[in-house]
């Protein structure tokens, strides 16, 4: 770090990341981050969700984490709750699946059924 401006830029980037995780009205994306989820790869999934939401500048979307969701064999798990709709649970999520979930479900309102618990648990 060589200047006050550089420090301020770092501060702003950090605040922007924190703001993605603050509670807001609108769509809520929750990633299971218990030990089982982390071991299955939930941390890169959480980061992919935050990056995709930021990239698309989705101001009405909150990305959060939770502990155990209770289905360890299906981790990493991502739950998407859109106001006025039922919660959708995505299972065995990989970071490369996140852009499709965000684009189709969060932005366009069409859950990606092939990634959901009903399709993956057969």
CSV table of N, CA and C in Angstrom, one decimal:
chain,number,residue,atom,x,y,z
A,1,UNK,N,0.8,-1.2,0.0
A,1,UNK,CA,0.0,0.0,0.0
A,1,UNK,C,0.9,1.2,0.0
A,2,UNK,N,0.7,2.1,-0.9
A,2,UNK,CA,1.6,3.2,-1.1
A,2,UNK,C,0.9,4.6,-0.9
A,3,UNK,N,-0.4,4.6,-0.8
A,3,UNK,CA,-1.1,5.9,-0.7
A,3,UNK,C,-2.4,5.7,0.1
A,4,UNK,N,-2.9,6.9,0.5
A,4,UNK,CA,-4.2,6.9,1.2
A,4,UNK,C,-5.3,6.5,0.2
A,5,UNK,N,-5.2,6.9,-1.1
A,5,UNK,CA,-6.2,6.5,-2.1
A,5,UNK,C,-6.3,5.0,-2.2
A,6,UNK,N,-5.1,4.4,-2.2
A,6,UNK,CA,-5.1,2.9,-2.3
A,6,UNK,C,-5.8,2.2,-1.1
A,7,UNK,N,-5.5,2.8,0.0
A,7,UNK,CA,-6.2,2.3,1.3
A,7,UNK,C,-7.7,2.5,1.2
A,8,UNK,N,-8.1,3.6,0.7
A,8,UNK,CA,-9.5,3.9,0.6
A,8,UNK,C,-10.2,2.9,-0.5
A,9,UNK,N,-9.5,2.6,-1.5
A,9,UNK,CA,-10.0,1.6,-2.5
A,9,UNK,C,-10.2,0.3,-1.9
A,10,UNK,N,-9.2,-0.2,-1.1
A,10,UNK,CA,-9.3,-1.5,-0.4
A,10,UNK,C,-10.5,-1.4,0.5
A,11,UNK,N,-10.6,-0.4,1.3
A,11,UNK,CA,-11.7,-0.2,2.2
A,11,UNK,C,-13.1,-0.3,1.5
A,12,UNK,N,-13.2,0.4,0.4
A,12,UNK,CA,-14.5,0.4,-0.4
A,12,UNK,C,-14.8,-1.0,-0.9
A,13,UNK,N,-13.8,-1.7,-1.5
A,13,UNK,CA,-14.0,-3.1,-2.0
A,13,UNK,C,-14.5,-4.0,-0.8
A,14,UNK,N,-13.9,-3.9,0.3
A,14,UNK,CA,-14.3,-4.7,1.5
A,14,UNK,C,-15.7,-4.4,1.9
A,15,UNK,N,-16.1,-3.1,2.0
A,15,UNK,CA,-17.4,-2.7,2.3
A,15,UNK,C,-18.5,-3.2,1.3
A,16,UNK,N,-18.1,-3.2,0.1
A,16,UNK,CA,-19.0,-3.7,-1.0
A,16,UNK,C,-19.3,-5.2,-0.8
A,17,UNK,N,-18.3,-5.9,-0.4
A,17,UNK,CA,-18.4,-7.4,-0.1
A,17,UNK,C,-19.3,-7.6,1.1
A,18,UNK,N,-19.1,-6.8,2.1
A,18,UNK,CA,-19.9,-7.0,3.3
A,18,UNK,C,-21.3,-6.6,3.1
A,19,UNK,N,-21.6,-5.6,2.3
A,19,UNK,CA,-22.9,-5.2,2.0
A,19,UNK,C,-23.7,-6.3,1.3
A,20,UNK,N,-23.1,-7.1,0.5
A,20,UNK,CA,-23.8,-8.2,-0.1
A,20,UNK,C,-24.4,-9.2,0.9
A,21,UNK,N,-23.8,-9.2,2.1
A,21,UNK,CA,-24.2,-10.2,3.1
A,21,UNK,C,-25.2,-9.6,4.1
A,22,UNK,N,-25.5,-8.3,4.0
A,22,UNK,CA,-26.4,-7.7,4.9
A,22,UNK,C,-27.9,-8.0,4.5
A,23,UNK,N,-28.7,-8.1,5.5
A,23,UNK,CA,-30.1,-8.4,5.3
A,23,UNK,C,-30.8,-7.3,4.6
A,24,UNK,N,-31.5,-7.6,3.5
A,24,UNK,CA,-32.3,-6.6,2.7
A,24,UNK,C,-33.6,-7.2,2.4
A,25,UNK,N,-34.5,-6.4,1.9
A,25,UNK,CA,-35.7,-7.0,1.4
A,25,UNK,C,-35.4,-7.5,0.0
A,26,UNK,N,-36.1,-8.5,-0.4
A,26,UNK,CA,-35.8,-9.1,-1.7
A,26,UNK,C,-35.4,-10.5,-1.7
A,27,UNK,N,-34.7,-11.0,-2.7
A,27,UNK,CA,-34.3,-12.3,-2.8
A,27,UNK,C,-33.2,-12.6,-1.8
A,28,UNK,N,-33.2,-13.8,-1.3
A,28,UNK,CA,-32.2,-14.3,-0.3
A,28,UNK,C,-31.6,-15.6,-0.8
A,29,UNK,N,-30.3,-15.6,-0.9
A,29,UNK,CA,-29.5,-16.8,-1.2
A,29,UNK,C,-28.7,-17.2,0.0
A,30,UNK,N,-28.9,-18.4,0.4
A,30,UNK,CA,-28.3,-18.9,1.7
A,30,UNK,C,-27.5,-20.2,1.3
A,31,UNK,N,-26.2,-20.2,1.7
A,31,UNK,CA,-25.3,-21.3,1.4
A,31,UNK,C,-25.0,-22.0,2.8
A,32,UNK,N,-25.2,-23.3,2.8
A,32,UNK,CA,-24.9,-24.1,4.0
A,32,UNK,C,-23.4,-24.1,4.2
A,33,UNK,N,-22.9,-23.6,5.4
A,33,UNK,CA,-21.5,-23.5,5.6
A,33,UNK,C,-21.1,-24.2,6.9
A,34,UNK,N,-21.8,-25.3,7.3
A,34,UNK,CA,-21.4,-26.1,8.4
A,34,UNK,C,-20.2,-26.9,7.9
A,35,UNK,N,-19.6,-27.7,8.8
A,35,UNK,CA,-18.4,-28.4,8.5
A,35,UNK,C,-18.6,-29.3,7.3
A,36,UNK,N,-19.8,-30.0,7.2
A,36,UNK,CA,-20.0,-30.9,6.1
A,36,UNK,C,-20.1,-30.1,4.8
A,37,UNK,N,-20.7,-28.9,4.8
A,37,UNK,CA,-20.8,-28.1,3.6
A,37,UNK,C,-19.4,-27.6,3.2
A,38,UNK,N,-18.6,-27.1,4.1
A,38,UNK,CA,-17.3,-26.6,3.8
A,38,UNK,C,-16.4,-27.7,3.2
A,39,UNK,N,-16.5,-28.9,3.8
A,39,UNK,CA,-15.8,-30.1,3.3
A,39,UNK,C,-16.2,-30.5,1.9
A,40,UNK,N,-17.4,-30.3,1.6
A,40,UNK,CA,-17.9,-30.6,0.3
A,40,UNK,C,-17.7,-29.5,-0.8
A,41,UNK,N,-17.2,-28.3,-0.3
A,41,UNK,CA,-16.9,-27.3,-1.3
A,41,UNK,C,-17.8,-26.1,-1.3
A,42,UNK,N,-18.4,-25.8,-0.1
A,42,UNK,CA,-19.4,-24.7,0.0
A,42,UNK,C,-18.7,-23.3,-0.1
A,43,UNK,N,-17.5,-23.2,0.4
A,43,UNK,CA,-16.8,-21.9,0.4
A,43,UNK,C,-16.7,-21.3,-1.0
A,44,UNK,N,-16.2,-22.1,-2.0
A,44,UNK,CA,-16.1,-21.6,-3.4
A,44,UNK,C,-17.5,-21.3,-3.9
A,45,UNK,N,-18.5,-22.0,-3.5
A,45,UNK,CA,-19.9,-21.8,-4.0
A,45,UNK,C,-20.4,-20.4,-3.4
A,46,UNK,N,-20.1,-20.2,-2.1
A,46,UNK,CA,-20.5,-18.9,-1.5
A,46,UNK,C,-19.8,-17.7,-2.2
A,47,UNK,N,-18.5,-17.9,-2.5
A,47,UNK,CA,-17.8,-16.8,-3.1
A,47,UNK,C,-18.3,-16.6,-4.6
A,48,UNK,N,-18.7,-17.7,-5.3
A,48,UNK,CA,-19.2,-17.6,-6.6
A,48,UNK,C,-20.6,-16.8,-6.6
A,49,UNK,N,-21.4,-17.1,-5.6
A,49,UNK,CA,-22.7,-16.4,-5.4
A,49,UNK,C,-22.5,-14.9,-5.2
A,50,UNK,N,-21.6,-14.6,-4.3
A,50,UNK,CA,-21.3,-13.2,-4.0
A,50,UNK,C,-20.7,-12.5,-5.3
A,51,UNK,N,-19.8,-13.1,-6.0
A,51,UNK,CA,-19.3,-12.5,-7.2
A,51,UNK,C,-20.3,-12.3,-8.3
A,52,UNK,N,-21.2,-13.3,-8.5
A,52,UNK,CA,-22.2,-13.2,-9.5
A,52,UNK,C,-23.2,-12.1,-9.2
A,53,UNK,N,-23.6,-12.0,-8.0
A,53,UNK,CA,-24.6,-11.0,-7.5
A,53,UNK,C,-23.9,-9.6,-7.7
A,54,UNK,N,-22.7,-9.5,-7.3
A,54,UNK,CA,-22.0,-8.2,-7.5
A,54,UNK,C,-21.8,-7.9,-9.0
A,55,UNK,N,-21.4,-8.9,-9.8
A,55,UNK,CA,-21.2,-8.6,-11.2
A,55,UNK,C,-22.4,-8.1,-11.9
A,56,UNK,N,-23.5,-8.7,-11.5
A,56,UNK,CA,-24.8,-8.3,-12.1
A,56,UNK,C,-25.4,-7.1,-11.4
A,57,UNK,N,-24.8,-6.6,-10.3
A,57,UNK,CA,-25.3,-5.4,-9.6
A,57,UNK,C,-26.7,-5.6,-9.1
A,58,UNK,N,-27.0,-6.8,-8.5
A,58,UNK,CA,-28.3,-7.1,-8.1
A,58,UNK,C,-28.5,-6.5,-6.6
A,59,UNK,N,-29.1,-5.4,-6.5
A,59,UNK,CA,-29.2,-4.7,-5.3
A,59,UNK,C,-30.2,-5.2,-4.3
A,60,UNK,N,-31.2,-6.0,-4.9
A,60,UNK,CA,-32.3,-6.5,-4.0
A,60,UNK,C,-32.0,-8.0,-3.6
A,61,UNK,N,-30.7,-8.4,-3.7
A,61,UNK,CA,-30.4,-9.8,-3.4
A,61,UNK,C,-29.4,-9.8,-2.2
A,62,UNK,N,-29.7,-10.7,-1.2
A,62,UNK,CA,-28.8,-10.9,-0.1
A,62,UNK,C,-28.2,-12.3,-0.2
A,63,UNK,N,-26.9,-12.3,0.0
A,63,UNK,CA,-26.1,-13.6,0.0
A,63,UNK,C,-25.7,-13.8,1.5
A,64,UNK,N,-26.1,-14.9,2.0
A,64,UNK,CA,-25.8,-15.2,3.4
A,64,UNK,C,-25.4,-16.7,3.6
A,65,UNK,N,-24.9,-17.0,4.8
A,65,UNK,CA,-24.5,-18.3,5.1
A,65,UNK,C,-25.2,-18.8,6.3
A,66,UNK,N,-25.3,-20.1,6.5
A,66,UNK,CA,-26.0,-20.7,7.6
A,66,UNK,C,-25.2,-21.9,8.0
A,67,UNK,N,-25.6,-22.5,9.1
A,67,UNK,CA,-24.9,-23.7,9.6
A,67,UNK,C,-25.5,-24.9,8.8
A,68,UNK,N,-25.6,-26.0,9.6
A,68,UNK,CA,-26.1,-27.2,9.0
A,68,UNK,C,-27.5,-27.1,8.5
A,69,UNK,N,-27.8,-27.5,7.3
A,69,UNK,CA,-29.2,-27.5,6.7
A,69,UNK,C,-29.8,-28.9,7.0
A,70,UNK,N,-29.0,-29.9,7.3
A,70,UNK,CA,-29.5,-31.2,7.7
A,70,UNK,C,-29.4,-32.3,6.6
A,71,UNK,N,-28.9,-32.0,5.5
A,71,UNK,CA,-28.8,-33.0,4.4
A,71,UNK,C,-27.3,-33.2,4.0
A,72,UNK,N,-26.5,-33.6,4.9
A,72,UNK,CA,-25.0,-33.6,4.6
A,72,UNK,C,-24.6,-34.3,3.3
A,73,UNK,N,-25.3,-35.3,3.0
A,73,UNK,CA,-24.9,-36.1,1.8
A,73,UNK,C,-25.2,-35.3,0.5
A,74,UNK,N,-26.0,-34.2,0.6
A,74,UNK,CA,-26.3,-33.4,-0.6
A,74,UNK,C,-25.6,-32.1,-0.7
A,75,UNK,N,-24.6,-31.9,0.2
A,75,UNK,CA,-23.8,-30.6,0.2
A,75,UNK,C,-22.9,-30.5,-1.0
A,76,UNK,N,-22.6,-29.3,-1.4
A,76,UNK,CA,-23.0,-28.0,-0.9
A,76,UNK,C,-24.5,-27.7,-1.3
A,77,UNK,N,-25.2,-27.1,-0.4
A,77,UNK,CA,-26.6,-26.8,-0.5
A,77,UNK,C,-26.7,-25.2,-0.6
A,78,UNK,N,-27.5,-24.8,-1.6
A,78,UNK,CA,-27.9,-23.4,-1.7
A,78,UNK,C,-29.4,-23.3,-1.7
A,79,UNK,N,-29.9,-22.4,-0.8
A,79,UNK,CA,-31.4,-22.2,-0.8
A,79,UNK,C,-31.6,-20.8,-1.4
A,80,UNK,N,-32.6,-20.7,-2.3
A,80,UNK,CA,-33.0,-19.4,-2.9
A,80,UNK,C,-34.4,-19.1,-2.5
A,81,UNK,N,-34.6,-18.0,-1.8
A,81,UNK,CA,-36.0,-17.6,-1.4
A,81,UNK,C,-36.3,-16.2,-2.1
A,82,UNK,N,-37.3,-16.3,-3.0
A,82,UNK,CA,-37.8,-15.1,-3.7
A,82,UNK,C,-39.1,-14.7,-3.1
A,83,UNK,N,-39.3,-13.5,-2.7
A,83,UNK,CA,-40.5,-13.0,-2.1
A,83,UNK,C,-41.7,-13.5,-2.8
A,84,UNK,N,-42.7,-14.1,-2.1
A,84,UNK,CA,-43.9,-14.5,-2.7
A,84,UNK,C,-43.9,-15.9,-3.4
A,85,UNK,N,-42.7,-16.6,-3.3
A,85,UNK,CA,-42.5,-17.9,-3.9
A,85,UNK,C,-42.0,-18.9,-2.8
A,86,UNK,N,-42.1,-20.1,-3.1
A,86,UNK,CA,-41.6,-21.2,-2.2
A,86,UNK,C,-40.1,-21.1,-2.3
A,87,UNK,N,-39.4,-21.5,-1.2
A,87,UNK,CA,-38.0,-21.6,-1.2
A,87,UNK,C,-37.6,-22.8,-2.1
A,88,UNK,N,-36.5,-22.6,-2.9
A,88,UNK,CA,-35.9,-23.6,-3.7
A,88,UNK,C,-34.6,-24.0,-3.2
A,89,UNK,N,-34.4,-25.4,-3.0
A,89,UNK,CA,-33.2,-25.9,-2.5
A,89,UNK,C,-32.4,-26.5,-3.6
A,90,UNK,N,-31.2,-26.0,-3.8
A,90,UNK,CA,-30.2,-26.6,-4.8
A,90,UNK,C,-29.2,-27.4,-4.1
A,91,UNK,N,-28.9,-28.6,-4.6
A,91,UNK,CA,-28.0,-29.5,-4.0
A,91,UNK,C,-26.8,-29.9,-4.8
A,92,UNK,N,-25.8,-30.3,-4.2
A,92,UNK,CA,-24.5,-30.7,-4.8
A,92,UNK,C,-24.1,-29.6,-5.8
A,93,UNK,N,-24.1,-28.3,-5.3
A,93,UNK,CA,-23.9,-27.2,-6.1
A,93,UNK,C,-22.3,-27.0,-6.3
A,94,UNK,N,-22.0,-26.7,-7.5
A,94,UNK,CA,-20.6,-26.4,-7.8
A,94,UNK,C,-20.5,-24.9,-8.3
A,95,UNK,N,-19.4,-24.3,-8.1
A,95,UNK,CA,-19.3,-22.9,-8.5
A,95,UNK,C,-19.7,-22.6,-9.9
A,96,UNK,N,-19.4,-23.5,-10.8
A,96,UNK,CA,-19.8,-23.3,-12.2
A,96,UNK,C,-21.3,-23.3,-12.5
A,97,UNK,N,-22.1,-23.8,-11.5
A,97,UNK,CA,-23.5,-23.9,-11.6
A,97,UNK,C,-24.2,-22.5,-11.2
A,98,UNK,N,-23.5,-21.8,-10.4
A,98,UNK,CA,-24.0,-20.5,-9.8
A,98,UNK,C,-24.5,-19.5,-10.9
A,99,UNK,N,-23.7,-19.2,-11.9
A,99,UNK,CA,-24.2,-18.2,-12.9
A,99,UNK,C,-25.6,-18.6,-13.5
A,100,UNK,N,-25.8,-19.9,-13.7
A,100,UNK,CA,-27.1,-20.3,-14.3
A,100,UNK,C,-28.2,-20.1,-13.3
A,101,UNK,N,-27.9,-20.5,-12.0
A,101,UNK,CA,-28.9,-20.3,-10.9
A,101,UNK,C,-29.3,-18.8,-10.8
A,102,UNK,N,-28.3,-18.0,-10.8
A,102,UNK,CA,-28.5,-16.5,-10.6
A,102,UNK,C,-29.3,-16.0,-11.8
A,103,UNK,N,-28.9,-16.3,-13.0
A,103,UNK,CA,-29.5,-15.8,-14.3
A,103,UNK,C,-30.9,-16.3,-14.4
A,104,UNK,N,-31.1,-17.6,-14.3
A,104,UNK,CA,-32.4,-18.2,-14.6
A,104,UNK,C,-33.4,-18.0,-13.4
A,105,UNK,N,-32.9,-18.3,-12.2
A,105,UNK,CA,-33.9,-18.2,-11.1
A,105,UNK,C,-34.0,-16.9,-10.5
A,106,UNK,N,-32.8,-16.3,-10.0
A,106,UNK,CA,-32.9,-15.0,-9.3
A,106,UNK,C,-33.3,-13.9,-10.3
A,107,UNK,N,-32.8,-13.8,-11.5
A,107,UNK,CA,-33.1,-12.7,-12.4
A,107,UNK,C,-34.4,-12.9,-13.1
A,108,UNK,N,-34.6,-14.1,-13.7
A,108,UNK,CA,-35.7,-14.4,-14.5
A,108,UNK,C,-36.9,-15.2,-13.9
A,109,UNK,N,-36.7,-15.6,-12.6
A,109,UNK,CA,-37.8,-16.2,-11.9
A,109,UNK,C,-38.1,-17.7,-12.2
A,110,UNK,N,-37.2,-18.4,-12.9
A,110,UNK,CA,-37.4,-19.7,-13.3
A,110,UNK,C,-36.4,-20.6,-12.6
A,111,UNK,N,-36.8,-21.4,-11.6
A,111,UNK,CA,-35.8,-22.3,-10.9
A,111,UNK,C,-35.2,-23.3,-11.9
A,112,UNK,N,-33.9,-23.6,-11.6
A,112,UNK,CA,-33.2,-24.5,-12.4
A,112,UNK,C,-33.5,-25.9,-11.8
A,113,UNK,N,-34.5,-26.5,-12.3
A,113,UNK,CA,-35.0,-27.8,-11.7
A,113,UNK,C,-34.0,-28.9,-11.7
A,114,UNK,N,-33.1,-29.0,-12.7
A,114,UNK,CA,-32.2,-30.1,-12.7
A,114,UNK,C,-31.1,-30.0,-11.6
A,115,UNK,N,-31.1,-28.9,-10.9
A,115,UNK,CA,-30.1,-28.7,-9.8
A,115,UNK,C,-30.8,-28.8,-8.4
A,116,UNK,N,-32.1,-29.0,-8.4
A,116,UNK,CA,-32.9,-29.0,-7.2
A,116,UNK,C,-32.9,-30.4,-6.5
A,117,UNK,N,-33.3,-30.3,-5.2
A,117,UNK,CA,-33.3,-31.5,-4.4
A,117,UNK,C,-34.1,-32.6,-5.0
A,118,UNK,N,-35.3,-32.3,-5.6
A,118,UNK,CA,-36.1,-33.4,-6.2
A,118,UNK,C,-35.4,-34.1,-7.4
A,119,UNK,N,-34.7,-33.3,-8.2
A,119,UNK,CA,-34.1,-33.9,-9.4
A,119,UNK,C,-32.8,-34.7,-9.0
A,120,UNK,N,-32.0,-34.1,-8.1
A,120,UNK,CA,-30.7,-34.7,-7.7
A,120,UNK,C,-30.8,-35.9,-6.8
A,121,UNK,N,-31.9,-36.0,-6.0
A,121,UNK,CA,-32.0,-37.0,-5.0
A,121,UNK,C,-32.6,-38.3,-5.5
A,122,UNK,N,-32.7,-38.5,-6.8
A,122,UNK,CA,-33.3,-39.8,-7.3
A,122,UNK,C,-32.3,-40.8,-7.5
